[in-house]
JSON list of C-alpha atoms in Angstrom, two decimals:
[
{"chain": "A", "resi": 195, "resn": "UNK", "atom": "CA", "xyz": [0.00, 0.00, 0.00]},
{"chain": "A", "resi": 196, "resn": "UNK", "atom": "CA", "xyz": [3.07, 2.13, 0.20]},
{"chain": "A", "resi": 197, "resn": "UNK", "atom": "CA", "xyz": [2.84, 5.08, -2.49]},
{"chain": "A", "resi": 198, "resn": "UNK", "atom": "CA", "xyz": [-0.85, 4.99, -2.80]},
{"chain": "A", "resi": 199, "resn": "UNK", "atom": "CA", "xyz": [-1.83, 6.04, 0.63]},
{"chain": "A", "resi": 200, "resn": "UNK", "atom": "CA", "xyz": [-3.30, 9.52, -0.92]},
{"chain": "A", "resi": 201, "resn": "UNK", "atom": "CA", "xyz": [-5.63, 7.71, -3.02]},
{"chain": "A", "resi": 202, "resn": "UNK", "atom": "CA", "xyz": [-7.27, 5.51, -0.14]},
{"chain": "A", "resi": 203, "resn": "UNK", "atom": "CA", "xyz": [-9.94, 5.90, 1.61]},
{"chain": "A", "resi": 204, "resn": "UNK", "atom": "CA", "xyz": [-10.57, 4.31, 5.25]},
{"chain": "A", "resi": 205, "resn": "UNK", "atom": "CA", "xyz": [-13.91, 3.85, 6.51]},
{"chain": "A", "resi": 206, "resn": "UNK", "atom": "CA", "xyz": [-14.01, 4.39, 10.44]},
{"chain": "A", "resi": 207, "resn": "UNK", "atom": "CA", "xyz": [-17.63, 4.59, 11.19]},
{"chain": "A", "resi": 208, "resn": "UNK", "atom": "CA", "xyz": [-20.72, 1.98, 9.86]},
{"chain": "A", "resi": 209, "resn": "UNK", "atom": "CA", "xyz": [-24.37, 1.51, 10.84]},
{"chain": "A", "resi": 210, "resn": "UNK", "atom": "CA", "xyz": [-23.94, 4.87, 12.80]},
{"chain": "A", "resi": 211, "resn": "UNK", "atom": "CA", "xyz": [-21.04, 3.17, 15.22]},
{"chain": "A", "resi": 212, "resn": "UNK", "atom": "CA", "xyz": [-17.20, 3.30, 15.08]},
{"chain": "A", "resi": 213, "resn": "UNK", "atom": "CA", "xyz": [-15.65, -0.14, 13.62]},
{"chain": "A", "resi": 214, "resn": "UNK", "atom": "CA", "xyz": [-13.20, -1.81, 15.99]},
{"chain": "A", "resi": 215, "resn": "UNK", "atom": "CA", "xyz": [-10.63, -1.92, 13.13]},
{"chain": "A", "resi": 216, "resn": "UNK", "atom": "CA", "xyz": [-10.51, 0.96, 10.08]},
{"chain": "A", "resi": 217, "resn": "UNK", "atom": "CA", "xyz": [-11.49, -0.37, 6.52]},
{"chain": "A", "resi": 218, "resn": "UNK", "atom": "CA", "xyz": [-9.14, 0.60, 3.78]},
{"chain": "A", "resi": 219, "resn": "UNK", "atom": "CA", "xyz": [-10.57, 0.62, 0.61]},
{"chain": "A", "resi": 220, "resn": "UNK", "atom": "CA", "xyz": [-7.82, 0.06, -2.42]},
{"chain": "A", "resi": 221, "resn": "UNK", "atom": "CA", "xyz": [-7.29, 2.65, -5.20]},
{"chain": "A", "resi": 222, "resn": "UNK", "atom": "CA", "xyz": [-8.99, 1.53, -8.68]},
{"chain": "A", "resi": 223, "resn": "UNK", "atom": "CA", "xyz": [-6.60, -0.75, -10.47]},
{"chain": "A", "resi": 224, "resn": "UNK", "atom": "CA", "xyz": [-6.07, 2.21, -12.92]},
{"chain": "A", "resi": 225, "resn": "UNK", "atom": "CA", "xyz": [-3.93, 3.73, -10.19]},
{"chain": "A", "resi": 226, "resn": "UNK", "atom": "CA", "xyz": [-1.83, 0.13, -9.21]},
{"chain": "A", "resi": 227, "resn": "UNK", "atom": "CA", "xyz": [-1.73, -0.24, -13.24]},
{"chain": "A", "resi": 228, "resn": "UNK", "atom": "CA", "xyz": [-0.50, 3.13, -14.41]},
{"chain": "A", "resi": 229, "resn": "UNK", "atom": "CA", "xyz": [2.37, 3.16, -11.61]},
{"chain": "A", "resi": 230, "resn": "UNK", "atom": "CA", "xyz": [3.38, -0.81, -11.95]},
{"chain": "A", "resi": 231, "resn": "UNK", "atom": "CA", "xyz": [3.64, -0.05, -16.27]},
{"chain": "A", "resi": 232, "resn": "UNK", "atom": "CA", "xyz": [5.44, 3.01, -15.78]},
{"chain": "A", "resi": 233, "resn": "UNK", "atom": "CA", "xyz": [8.61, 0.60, -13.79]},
{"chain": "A", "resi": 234, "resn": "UNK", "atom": "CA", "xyz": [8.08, -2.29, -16.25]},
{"chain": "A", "resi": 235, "resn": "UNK", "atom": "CA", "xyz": [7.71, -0.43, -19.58]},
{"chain": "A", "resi": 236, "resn": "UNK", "atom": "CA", "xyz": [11.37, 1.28, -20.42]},
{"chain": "A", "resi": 237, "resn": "UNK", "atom": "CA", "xyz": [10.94, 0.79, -24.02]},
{"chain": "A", "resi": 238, "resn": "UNK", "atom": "CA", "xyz": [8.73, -0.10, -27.17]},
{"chain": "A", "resi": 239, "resn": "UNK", "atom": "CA", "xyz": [10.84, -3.57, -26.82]},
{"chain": "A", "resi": 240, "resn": "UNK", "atom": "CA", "xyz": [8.50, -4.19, -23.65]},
{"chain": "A", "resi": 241, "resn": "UNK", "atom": "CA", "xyz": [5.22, -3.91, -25.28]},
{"chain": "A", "resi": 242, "resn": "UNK", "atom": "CA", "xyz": [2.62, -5.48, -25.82]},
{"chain": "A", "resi": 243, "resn": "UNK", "atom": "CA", "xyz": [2.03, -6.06, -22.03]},
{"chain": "A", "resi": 244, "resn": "UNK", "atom": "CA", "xyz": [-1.25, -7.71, -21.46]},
{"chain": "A", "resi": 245, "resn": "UNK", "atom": "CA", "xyz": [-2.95, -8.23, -17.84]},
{"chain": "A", "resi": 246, "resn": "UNK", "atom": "CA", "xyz": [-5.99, -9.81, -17.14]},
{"chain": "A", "resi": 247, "resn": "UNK", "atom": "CA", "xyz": [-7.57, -9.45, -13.27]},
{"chain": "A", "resi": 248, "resn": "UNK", "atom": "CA", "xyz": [-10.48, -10.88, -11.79]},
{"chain": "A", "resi": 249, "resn": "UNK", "atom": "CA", "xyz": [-11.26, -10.02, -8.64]},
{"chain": "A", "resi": 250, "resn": "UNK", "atom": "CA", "xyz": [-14.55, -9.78, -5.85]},
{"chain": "A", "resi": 251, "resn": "UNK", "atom": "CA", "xyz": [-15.41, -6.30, -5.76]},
{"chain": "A", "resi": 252, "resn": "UNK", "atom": "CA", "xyz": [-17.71, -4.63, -3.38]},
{"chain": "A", "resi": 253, "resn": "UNK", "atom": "CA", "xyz": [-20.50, -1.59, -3.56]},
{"chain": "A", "resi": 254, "resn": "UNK", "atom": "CA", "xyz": [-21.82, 0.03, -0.87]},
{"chain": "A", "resi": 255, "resn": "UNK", "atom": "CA", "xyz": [-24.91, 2.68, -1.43]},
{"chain": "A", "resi": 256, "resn": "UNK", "atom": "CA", "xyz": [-27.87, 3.64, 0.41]},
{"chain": "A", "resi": 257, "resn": "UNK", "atom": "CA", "xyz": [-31.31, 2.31, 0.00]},
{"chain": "A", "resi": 258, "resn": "UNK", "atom": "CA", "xyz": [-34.20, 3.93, -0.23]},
{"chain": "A", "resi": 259, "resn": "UNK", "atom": "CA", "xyz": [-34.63, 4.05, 4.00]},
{"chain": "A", "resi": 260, "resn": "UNK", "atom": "CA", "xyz": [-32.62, 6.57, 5.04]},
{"chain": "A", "resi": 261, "resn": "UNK", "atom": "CA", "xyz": [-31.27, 4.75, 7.91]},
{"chain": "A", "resi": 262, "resn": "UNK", "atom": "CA", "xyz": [-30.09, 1.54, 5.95]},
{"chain": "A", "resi": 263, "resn": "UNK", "atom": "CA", "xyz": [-27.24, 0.80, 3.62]},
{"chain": "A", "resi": 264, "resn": "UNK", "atom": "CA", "xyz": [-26.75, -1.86, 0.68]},
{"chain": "A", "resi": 265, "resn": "UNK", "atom": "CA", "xyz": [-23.79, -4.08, 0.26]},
{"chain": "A", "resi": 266, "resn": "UNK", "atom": "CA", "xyz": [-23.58, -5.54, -3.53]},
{"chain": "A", "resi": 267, "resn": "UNK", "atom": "CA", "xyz": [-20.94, -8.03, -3.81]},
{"chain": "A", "resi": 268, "resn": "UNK", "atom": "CA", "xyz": [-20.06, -8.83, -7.57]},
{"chain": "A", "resi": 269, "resn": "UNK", "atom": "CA", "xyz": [-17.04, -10.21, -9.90]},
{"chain": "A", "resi": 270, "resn": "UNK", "atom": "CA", "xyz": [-15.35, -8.26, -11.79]},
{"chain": "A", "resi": 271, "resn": "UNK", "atom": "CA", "xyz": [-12.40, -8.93, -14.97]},
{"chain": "A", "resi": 272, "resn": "UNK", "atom": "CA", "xyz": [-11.05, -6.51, -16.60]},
{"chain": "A", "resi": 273, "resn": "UNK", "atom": "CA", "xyz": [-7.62, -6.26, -19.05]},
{"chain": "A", "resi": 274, "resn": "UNK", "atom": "CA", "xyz": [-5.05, -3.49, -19.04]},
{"chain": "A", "resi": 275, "resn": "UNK", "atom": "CA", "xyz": [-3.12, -3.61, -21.92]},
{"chain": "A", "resi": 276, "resn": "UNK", "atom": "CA", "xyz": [-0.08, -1.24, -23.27]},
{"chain": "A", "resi": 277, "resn": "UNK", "atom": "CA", "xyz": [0.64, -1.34, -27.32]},
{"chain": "A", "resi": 278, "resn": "UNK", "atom": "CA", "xyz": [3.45, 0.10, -29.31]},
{"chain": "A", "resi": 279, "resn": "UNK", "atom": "CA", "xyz": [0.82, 1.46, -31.98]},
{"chain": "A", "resi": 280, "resn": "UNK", "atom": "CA", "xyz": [-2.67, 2.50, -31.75]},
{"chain": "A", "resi": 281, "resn": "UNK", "atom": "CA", "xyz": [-3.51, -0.56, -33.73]},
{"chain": "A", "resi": 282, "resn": "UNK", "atom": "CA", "xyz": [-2.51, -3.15, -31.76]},
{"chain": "A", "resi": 283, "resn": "UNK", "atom": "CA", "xyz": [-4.22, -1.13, -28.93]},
{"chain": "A", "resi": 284, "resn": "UNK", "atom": "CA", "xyz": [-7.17, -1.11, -31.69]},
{"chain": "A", "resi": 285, "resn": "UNK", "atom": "CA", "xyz": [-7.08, -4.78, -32.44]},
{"chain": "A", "resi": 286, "resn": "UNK", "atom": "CA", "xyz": [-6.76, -5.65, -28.96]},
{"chain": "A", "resi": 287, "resn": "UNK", "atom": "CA", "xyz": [-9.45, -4.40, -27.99]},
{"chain": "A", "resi": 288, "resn": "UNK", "atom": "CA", "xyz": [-11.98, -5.96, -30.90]},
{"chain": "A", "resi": 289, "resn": "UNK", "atom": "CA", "xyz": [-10.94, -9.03, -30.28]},
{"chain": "A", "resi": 290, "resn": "UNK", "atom": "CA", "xyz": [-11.70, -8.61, -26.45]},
{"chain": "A", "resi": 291, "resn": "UNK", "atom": "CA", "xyz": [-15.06, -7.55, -27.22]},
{"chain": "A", "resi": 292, "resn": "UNK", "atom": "CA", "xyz": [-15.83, -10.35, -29.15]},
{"chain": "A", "resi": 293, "resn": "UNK", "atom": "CA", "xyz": [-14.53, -13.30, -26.09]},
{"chain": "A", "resi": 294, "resn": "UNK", "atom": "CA", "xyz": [-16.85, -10.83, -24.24]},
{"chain": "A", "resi": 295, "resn": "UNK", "atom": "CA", "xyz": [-19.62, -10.88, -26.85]},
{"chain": "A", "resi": 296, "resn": "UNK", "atom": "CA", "xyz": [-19.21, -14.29, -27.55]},
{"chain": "A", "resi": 297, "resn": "UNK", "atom": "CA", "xyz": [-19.43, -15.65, -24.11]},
{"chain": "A", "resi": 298, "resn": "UNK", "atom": "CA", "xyz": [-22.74, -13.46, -23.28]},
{"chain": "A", "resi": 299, "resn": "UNK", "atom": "CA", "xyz": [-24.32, -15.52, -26.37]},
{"chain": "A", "resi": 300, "resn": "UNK", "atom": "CA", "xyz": [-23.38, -18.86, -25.59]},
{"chain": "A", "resi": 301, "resn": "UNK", "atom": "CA", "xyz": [-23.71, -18.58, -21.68]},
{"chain": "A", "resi": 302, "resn": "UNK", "atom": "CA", "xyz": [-25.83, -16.35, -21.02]},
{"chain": "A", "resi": 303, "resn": "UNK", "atom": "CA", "xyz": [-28.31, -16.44, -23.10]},
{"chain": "A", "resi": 304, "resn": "UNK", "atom": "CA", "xyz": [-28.33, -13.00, -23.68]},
{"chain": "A", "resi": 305, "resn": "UNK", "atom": "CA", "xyz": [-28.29, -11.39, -27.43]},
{"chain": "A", "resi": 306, "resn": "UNK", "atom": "CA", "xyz": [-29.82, -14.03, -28.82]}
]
């Protein structure tokens, strides 16, 4: 956590009580991805890099009572990717929507 301790935020209080122990919610993986690339990138001979993450994300919002809150737990994947040309960035990212596309139509019965 060392560098990004500007971009956290730490949750002290819930259900109107302190928490025994803070909460630290991470930075987006934009942040942890734009400062890992910028020490393993030195030069166009690095590229394409190509990371895939999955990871259990949380959401927390209020419902419509004032005095209640909602927890939505979900998965979440997402690539970061860094190209030497806009085209590979370009092609990259068609063929990633299509293993996206293509999934939702065969398992999810969505787009049918």
């Amino acid at each position: 956590m060392a560098g990004f301790s500007p971009e956290l935020a730490v949750v002290t209080h819930g259900g109107g009580e302190e928490l025994e122990e803070p909460l630290v919610i991470r930075p987006t993986s934009e942040t942890i991805i734009g400062h890992s690339y910028a020490k393993w990138i030195q030069s166009y001979r690095d590229l394409p890099v190509l990371n895939q993450s999955m990871e259990q994300r949380g959401a927390l919002g209020n419902a419509h009572a004032a005095s209640s809150c909602v927890l939505l737990n979900f998965f979440w994947q997402e690539g970061h990717t860094a190209h030497a040309t806009a085209e590979e960035a370009d092609f990259e990212t068609r063929q990633m929507l299509d293993v996206y596309t293509d999934f939702c139509r065969a398992r999810s019965g969505l787009f049918r």
